[in-house]
Each structure stands twice: as structure tokens, then as C-alpha cells.
Coordinates of C-alpha atoms in Angstrom, one line a residue:
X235 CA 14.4 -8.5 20.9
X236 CA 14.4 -6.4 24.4
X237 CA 13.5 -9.8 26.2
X238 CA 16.6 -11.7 24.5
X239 CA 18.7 -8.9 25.5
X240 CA 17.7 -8.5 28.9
X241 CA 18.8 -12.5 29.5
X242 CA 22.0 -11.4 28.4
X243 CA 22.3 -8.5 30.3
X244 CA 21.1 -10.5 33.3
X245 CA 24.6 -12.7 32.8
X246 CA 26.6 -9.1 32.8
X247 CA 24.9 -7.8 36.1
X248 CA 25.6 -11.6 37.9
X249 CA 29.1 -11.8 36.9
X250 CA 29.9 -8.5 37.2
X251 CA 28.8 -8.8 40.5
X252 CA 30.7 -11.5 41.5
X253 CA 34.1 -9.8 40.2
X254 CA 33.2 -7.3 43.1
X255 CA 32.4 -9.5 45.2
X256 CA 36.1 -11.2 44.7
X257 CA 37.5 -7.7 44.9
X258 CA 38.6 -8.1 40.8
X259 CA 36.4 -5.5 39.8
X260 CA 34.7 -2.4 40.8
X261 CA 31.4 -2.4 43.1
X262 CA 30.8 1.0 40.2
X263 CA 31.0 -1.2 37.3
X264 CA 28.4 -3.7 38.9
X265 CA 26.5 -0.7 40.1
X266 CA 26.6 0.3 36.1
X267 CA 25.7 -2.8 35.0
X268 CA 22.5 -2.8 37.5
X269 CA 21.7 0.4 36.0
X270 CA 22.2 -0.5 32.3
X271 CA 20.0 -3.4 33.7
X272 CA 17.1 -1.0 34.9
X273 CA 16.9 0.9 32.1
X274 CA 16.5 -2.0 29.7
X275 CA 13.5 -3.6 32.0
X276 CA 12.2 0.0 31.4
X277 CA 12.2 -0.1 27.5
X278 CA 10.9 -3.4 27.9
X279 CA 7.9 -2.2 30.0
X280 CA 7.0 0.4 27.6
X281 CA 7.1 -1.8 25.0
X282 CA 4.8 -4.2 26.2
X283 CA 2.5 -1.6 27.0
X284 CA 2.1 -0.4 23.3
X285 CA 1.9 -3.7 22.6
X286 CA -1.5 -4.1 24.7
X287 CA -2.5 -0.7 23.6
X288 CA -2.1 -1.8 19.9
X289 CA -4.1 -5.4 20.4
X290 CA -7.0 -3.5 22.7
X291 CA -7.2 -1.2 19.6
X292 CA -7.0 -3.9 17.0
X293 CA -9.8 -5.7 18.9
X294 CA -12.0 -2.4 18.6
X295 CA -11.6 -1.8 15.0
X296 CA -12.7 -5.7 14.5
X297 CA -15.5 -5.4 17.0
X298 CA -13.9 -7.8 19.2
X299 CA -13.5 -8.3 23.2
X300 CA -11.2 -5.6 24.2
X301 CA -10.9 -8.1 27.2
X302 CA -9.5 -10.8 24.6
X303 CA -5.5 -10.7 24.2
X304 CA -4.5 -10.3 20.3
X305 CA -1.3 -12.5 19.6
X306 CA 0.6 -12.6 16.7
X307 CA 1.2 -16.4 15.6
X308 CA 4.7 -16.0 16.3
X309 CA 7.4 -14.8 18.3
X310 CA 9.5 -13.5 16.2
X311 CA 9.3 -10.8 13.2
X312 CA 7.9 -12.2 10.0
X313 CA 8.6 -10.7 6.6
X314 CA 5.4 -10.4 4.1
X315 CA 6.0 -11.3 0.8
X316 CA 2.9 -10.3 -1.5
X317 CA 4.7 -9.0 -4.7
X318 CA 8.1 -9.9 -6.4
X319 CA 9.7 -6.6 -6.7
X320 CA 12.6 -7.9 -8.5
X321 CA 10.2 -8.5 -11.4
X322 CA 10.6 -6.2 -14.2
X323 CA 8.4 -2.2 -13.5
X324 CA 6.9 -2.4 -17.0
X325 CA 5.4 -5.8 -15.6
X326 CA 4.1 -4.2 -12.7
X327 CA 2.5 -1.1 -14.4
X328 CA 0.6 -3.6 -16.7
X329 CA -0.8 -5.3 -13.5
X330 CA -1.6 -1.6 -11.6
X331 CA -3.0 -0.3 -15.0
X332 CA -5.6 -3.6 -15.5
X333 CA -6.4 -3.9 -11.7
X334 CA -6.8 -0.3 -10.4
X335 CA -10.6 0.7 -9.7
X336 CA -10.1 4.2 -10.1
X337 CA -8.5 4.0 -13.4
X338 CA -11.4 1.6 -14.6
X339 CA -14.2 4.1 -13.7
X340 CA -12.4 6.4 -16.1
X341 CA -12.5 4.1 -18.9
X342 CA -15.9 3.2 -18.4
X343 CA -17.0 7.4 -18.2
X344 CA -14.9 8.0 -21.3
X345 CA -17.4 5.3 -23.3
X346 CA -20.3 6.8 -21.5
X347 CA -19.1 10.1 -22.6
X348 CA -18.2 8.3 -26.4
X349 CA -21.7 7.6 -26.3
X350 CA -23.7 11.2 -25.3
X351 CA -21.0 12.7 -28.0
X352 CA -22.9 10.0 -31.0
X353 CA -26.2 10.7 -29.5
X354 CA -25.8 14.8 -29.8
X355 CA -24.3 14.3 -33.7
X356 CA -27.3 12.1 -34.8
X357 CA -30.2 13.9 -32.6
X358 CA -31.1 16.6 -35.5
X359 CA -31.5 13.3 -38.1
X360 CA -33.9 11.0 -35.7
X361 CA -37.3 12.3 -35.7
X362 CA -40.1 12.2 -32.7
X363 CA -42.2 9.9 -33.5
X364 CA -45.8 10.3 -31.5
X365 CA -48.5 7.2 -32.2
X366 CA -52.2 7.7 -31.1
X367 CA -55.0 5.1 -31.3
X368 CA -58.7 6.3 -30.0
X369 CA -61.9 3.8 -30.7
X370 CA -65.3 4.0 -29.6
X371 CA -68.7 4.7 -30.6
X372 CA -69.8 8.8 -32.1
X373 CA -72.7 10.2 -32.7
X374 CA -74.3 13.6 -32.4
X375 CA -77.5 15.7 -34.1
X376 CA -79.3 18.6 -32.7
X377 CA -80.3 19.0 -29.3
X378 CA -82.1 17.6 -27.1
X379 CA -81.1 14.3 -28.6
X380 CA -78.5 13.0 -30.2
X381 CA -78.3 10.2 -32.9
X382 CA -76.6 8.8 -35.7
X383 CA -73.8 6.7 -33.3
X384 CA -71.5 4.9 -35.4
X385 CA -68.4 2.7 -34.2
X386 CA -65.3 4.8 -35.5
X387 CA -61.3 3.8 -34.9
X388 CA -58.3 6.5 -35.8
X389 CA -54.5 6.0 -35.7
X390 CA -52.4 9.2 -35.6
X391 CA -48.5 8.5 -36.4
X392 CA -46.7 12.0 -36.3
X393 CA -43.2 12.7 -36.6
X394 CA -41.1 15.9 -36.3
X395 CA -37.5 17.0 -36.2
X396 CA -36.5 19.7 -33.6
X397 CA -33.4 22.1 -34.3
X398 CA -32.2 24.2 -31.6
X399 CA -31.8 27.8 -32.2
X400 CA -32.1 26.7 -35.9
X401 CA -29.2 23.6 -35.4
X402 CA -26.9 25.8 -34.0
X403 CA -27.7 24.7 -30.2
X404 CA -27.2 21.5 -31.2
X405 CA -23.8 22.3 -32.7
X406 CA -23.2 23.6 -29.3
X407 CA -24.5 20.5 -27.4
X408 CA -21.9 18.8 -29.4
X409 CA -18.7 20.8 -28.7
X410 CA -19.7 20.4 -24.8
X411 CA -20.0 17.0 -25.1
X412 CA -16.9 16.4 -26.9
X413 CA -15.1 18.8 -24.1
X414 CA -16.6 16.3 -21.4
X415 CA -14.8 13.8 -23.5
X416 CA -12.0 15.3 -23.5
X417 CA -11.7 16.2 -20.2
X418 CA -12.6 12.6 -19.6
X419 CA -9.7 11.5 -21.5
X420 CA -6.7 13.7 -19.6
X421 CA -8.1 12.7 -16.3
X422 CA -7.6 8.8 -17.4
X423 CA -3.8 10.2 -18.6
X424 CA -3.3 11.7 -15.2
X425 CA -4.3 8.8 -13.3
X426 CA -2.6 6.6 -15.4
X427 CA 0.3 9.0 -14.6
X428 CA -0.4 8.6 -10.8
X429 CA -0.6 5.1 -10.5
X430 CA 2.6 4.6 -12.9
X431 CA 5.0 6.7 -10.0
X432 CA 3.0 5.0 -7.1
X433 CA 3.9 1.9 -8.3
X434 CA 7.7 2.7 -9.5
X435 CA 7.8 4.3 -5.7
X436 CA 6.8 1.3 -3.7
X437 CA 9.1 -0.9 -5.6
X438 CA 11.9 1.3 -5.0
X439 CA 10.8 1.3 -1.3
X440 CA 11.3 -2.4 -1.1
X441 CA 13.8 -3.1 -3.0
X442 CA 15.9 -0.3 -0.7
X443 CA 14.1 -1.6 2.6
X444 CA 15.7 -5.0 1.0
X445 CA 18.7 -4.0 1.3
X446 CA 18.6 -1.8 4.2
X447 CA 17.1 -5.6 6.1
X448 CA 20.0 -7.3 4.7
X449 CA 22.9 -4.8 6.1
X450 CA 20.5 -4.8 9.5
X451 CA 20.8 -8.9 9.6
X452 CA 24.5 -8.9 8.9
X453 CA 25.1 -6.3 11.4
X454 CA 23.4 -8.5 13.8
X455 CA 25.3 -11.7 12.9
X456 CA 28.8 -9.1 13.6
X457 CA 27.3 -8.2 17.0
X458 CA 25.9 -11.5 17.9
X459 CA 29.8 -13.0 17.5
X460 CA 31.5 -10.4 19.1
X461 CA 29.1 -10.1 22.5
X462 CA 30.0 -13.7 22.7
X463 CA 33.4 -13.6 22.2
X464 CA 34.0 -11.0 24.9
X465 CA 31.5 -13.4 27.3
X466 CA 34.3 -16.2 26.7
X467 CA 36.9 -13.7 27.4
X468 CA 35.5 -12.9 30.4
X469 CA 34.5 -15.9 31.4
X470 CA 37.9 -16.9 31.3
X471 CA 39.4 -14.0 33.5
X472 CA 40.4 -12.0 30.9
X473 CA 39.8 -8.5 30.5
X474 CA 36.9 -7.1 32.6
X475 CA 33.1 -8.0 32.8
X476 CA 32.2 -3.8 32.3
X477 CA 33.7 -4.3 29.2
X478 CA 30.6 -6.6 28.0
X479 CA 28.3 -3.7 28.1
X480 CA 30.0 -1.7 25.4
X481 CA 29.1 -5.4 23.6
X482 CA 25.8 -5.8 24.7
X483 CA 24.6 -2.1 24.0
X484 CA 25.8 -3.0 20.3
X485 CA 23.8 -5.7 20.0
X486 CA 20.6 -4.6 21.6
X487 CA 21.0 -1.5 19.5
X488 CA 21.3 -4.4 16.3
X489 CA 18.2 -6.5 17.7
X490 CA 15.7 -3.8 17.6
X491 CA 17.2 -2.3 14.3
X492 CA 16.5 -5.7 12.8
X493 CA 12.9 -5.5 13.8
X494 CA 12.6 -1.8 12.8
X495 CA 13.5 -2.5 9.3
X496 CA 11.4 -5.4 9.1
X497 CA 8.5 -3.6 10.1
X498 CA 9.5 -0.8 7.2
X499 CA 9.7 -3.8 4.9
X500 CA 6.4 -5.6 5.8
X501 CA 4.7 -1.6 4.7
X502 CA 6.8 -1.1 2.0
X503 CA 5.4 -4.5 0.6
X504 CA 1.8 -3.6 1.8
X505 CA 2.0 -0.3 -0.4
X506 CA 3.0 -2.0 -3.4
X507 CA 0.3 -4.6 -3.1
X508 CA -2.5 -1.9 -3.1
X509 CA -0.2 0.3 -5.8
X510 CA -0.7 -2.6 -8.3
X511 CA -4.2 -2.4 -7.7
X512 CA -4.6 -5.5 -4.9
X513 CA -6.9 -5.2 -2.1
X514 CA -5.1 -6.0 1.2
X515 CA -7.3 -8.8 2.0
X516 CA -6.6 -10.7 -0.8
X517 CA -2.8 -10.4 0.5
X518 CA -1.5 -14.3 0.7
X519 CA 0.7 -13.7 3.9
X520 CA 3.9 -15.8 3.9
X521 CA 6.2 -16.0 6.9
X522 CA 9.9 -16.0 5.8
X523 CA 12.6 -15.6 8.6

């Protein structure tokens, strides 16, 4: 945007100068012009130093060549499109409810939980059971030798319910266990509770950075027509060229505004995609101008 601006502000320094060359115009509106100029070269320097600054880190974070210059495939700002926001919310809560990790783990502790509370009401009715089996050959007899040995095989089976505190420990394992389920349950609420506004929020984010893109474009379209109809009039000796900067500062201001609010768009989207429960690598990126 700063480099499409700066070509046009190159054809309001030129002419500028030439209407004080010709004596129809001041030497301080060319020497305004020059400056508007300068300062736009400027903001274009910076930018393209965060721009190297963001691709050296990018490169680091994916254990790349520093030395290597990150490009994006194209020059101009793309839009991501991972989730239809205009679909309906109670659509998008199913999807976050059925996809979120977090929210699975819950379920999966609650039956766990489920589980320990039927194992604690049944433990008092479910015996120990202990089996023995000893074989060999016995003998004995008076010293100093022994006789008599005989082959002999025994099986001991032995069973035994345990009470705690005369059952009413185990009462009390089963109220705690039942609290863990409980607990369980109103953390699986309060999630659910989470991820329902996370999701409602990023689709309202969208569907407002939607809009916001829309009025941005339309604003450019406005300033696109009108920097080019005063060009023409200028062009044509009417009016003079300092009034192009009043023009041109409109639609530089409308260039980069379209860019900011597609960038706001592009992580709106990205926060909806992981709201419903999407990891960002599975994102199917799709370029829409």
C-alpha cells in the first residue's frame, strides 16, 4: 500500500515541480510536496524493516535459515476464510462442544469418576478372595531321624469381607467420591460455559471485522476516484497540483486502513477456528481478494 502510494506521490512532487518551474505555482508547494514525499519513503522504510524483522523471526521459530528471505505468496493482502460465520451460533456451539479437547477430558474424568463412585457402593458386598496351593513330600518322627514321608497336596480358598470403621468409612468413601463427581460435573458446565462465549465472541468479531472490511474497501474505491479526478484536473491546468496532496493523504490514509482491517479480519477468523475446537494447522487457507 505505501509503495502504490509513493508512485503516486512521485507524479505530485514532478508536476508540482514543474508548475514552479513555469512560475504557476509556488517553489513552497513543491518544496511541501518533496516533504510529504520524504516522509512517505520513511514509513515505507520502517515498514520494510518490520517486515524482515518478522520473516528473520518466523524463520527461527521454524528452525529455518535466518539468512533465507520469508515471502508471502502474494503481493497483496489475502483474506482467510476457515469458518462461515454467517452460519447459524447454535451450529457452531455444536461443533466447539464435540471438537474441544479440554471439554472431552472432562467427559472422560466424569466416567472415570462414575466408575470409583460404583466401585466404593459395591466394595462392602465383594469378598477377598485368597487361593493357596502347597505340594510336596512330609515326613517327621523323633530325632535323630526322621521317617514316615508321605506325598501330601492342600488347597486353601479363603474369603473375607472388610468394613471400615464398622461400614461407616466406607459410607464415607462414598460421599467423597460422589463429591469428586460432582465437582467433575460443574467443571464440565463451566467449560461448556467458556467455550459457548468464546465462540459467540469470535463470531461476533468477524462478522463486525466484516463489516468494518467492507466500509474500509468502499472508502478506498471513494478515495481512489477522487485522487484521480483531481490528477485530471490538474493535468488539465485547472486548479493547483498542492491541491492533490489533500487527495493523496486520503487515500494513503484508505490504503493502509484496508490492510489494517484485513489483518484484524484474518485473526478474528483464526480465533474462531480454534474457538470451535480446530487446530490451526488443519486451517484450509483460501485467498479471496
Amino acid at each position: 500500500a505505501l509503495r502504490q502510494t509513493e508512485k503516486d506521490m512521485d507524479q505530485a512532487v514532478q508536476i508540482t515541480r514543474a508548475f514552479a518551474k513555469a512560475k504557476e505555482g509556488r517553489e513552497a508547494d513543491a518544496m511541501r510536496a518533496l516533504t510529504t514525499a520524504l516522509l512517505l519513503h520513511s514509513q515505507e522504510v520502517r515498514a520494510e524493516e518490520n517486515l524482515l524483522t518478522a520473516a528473520a523471526e518466523l524463520a527461527r521459530v521454524l528452525s529455518l535459515d535466518p539468512s533465507v528471505r520469508l515471502r508471502t505468496p502474494s503481493q497483496s493482502a489475502a483474506l482467510l476464510e476457515l469458518v462461515d460465520a454467517r452460519q447459524d451460533l447454535e451450529a457452531l456451539l455444536s461443533v466447539a462442544q464435540a471438537a474441544r479437547p479440554e471439554l472431552a477430558a472432562l467427559i472422560a474424568e466424569i466416567a472415570r469418576k462414575q466408575i470409583q463412585v460404583r466401585q466404593e457402593r459395591i466394595r462392602p458386598f465383594l469378598p477377598t478372595v485368597s487361593l493357596g496351593f502347597s505340594a510336596g513330600s512330609f515326613g517327621g518322627g523323633p530325632s535323630p531321624a526322621f521317617g514316615k514321608f508321605n506325598n501330601r497336596t492342600d488347597v486353601d480358598l479363603v474369603a473375607y469381607w472388610t468394613l471400615q470403621n464398622m461400614g461407616v468409612g466406607n459410607h464415607a468413601l462414598q460421599k467423597e467420591r460422589v463429591s469428586e463427581q460432582d465437582q467433575m460435573t460443574l467443571e464440565r458446565e463451566r467449560m461448556t460455559n467458556v467455550i459457548n462465549r468464546e465462540v459467540a465472541s469470535a463470531q461476533a468479531l468477524v462478522l463486525s471485522r466484516w463489516e468494518n472490511l467492507e466500509i474500509a474497501r468502499s472508502r478506498l474505491t471513494i478515495a481512489e476516484r477522487a485522487f484521480q479526478e483531481d490528477l485530471r484536473r490538474i493535468k488539465g491546468n485547472v486548479g493547483l497540483p498542492i491541491e492533490l496532496l489533500n487527495s493523496l493523504n486520503r487515500l494513503a490514509s484508505a490504503r493502509v486502513d484496508v490492510v489494517r482491517v484485513i489483518q484484524e479480519y484474518n485473526f478474528a477468523q483464526m480465533q474462531l477456528f480454534v474457538a470451535i475446537g480446530q487446530s490451526p494447522l488443519a486451517a484450509s487457507v483460501k485467498a479471496q481478494r
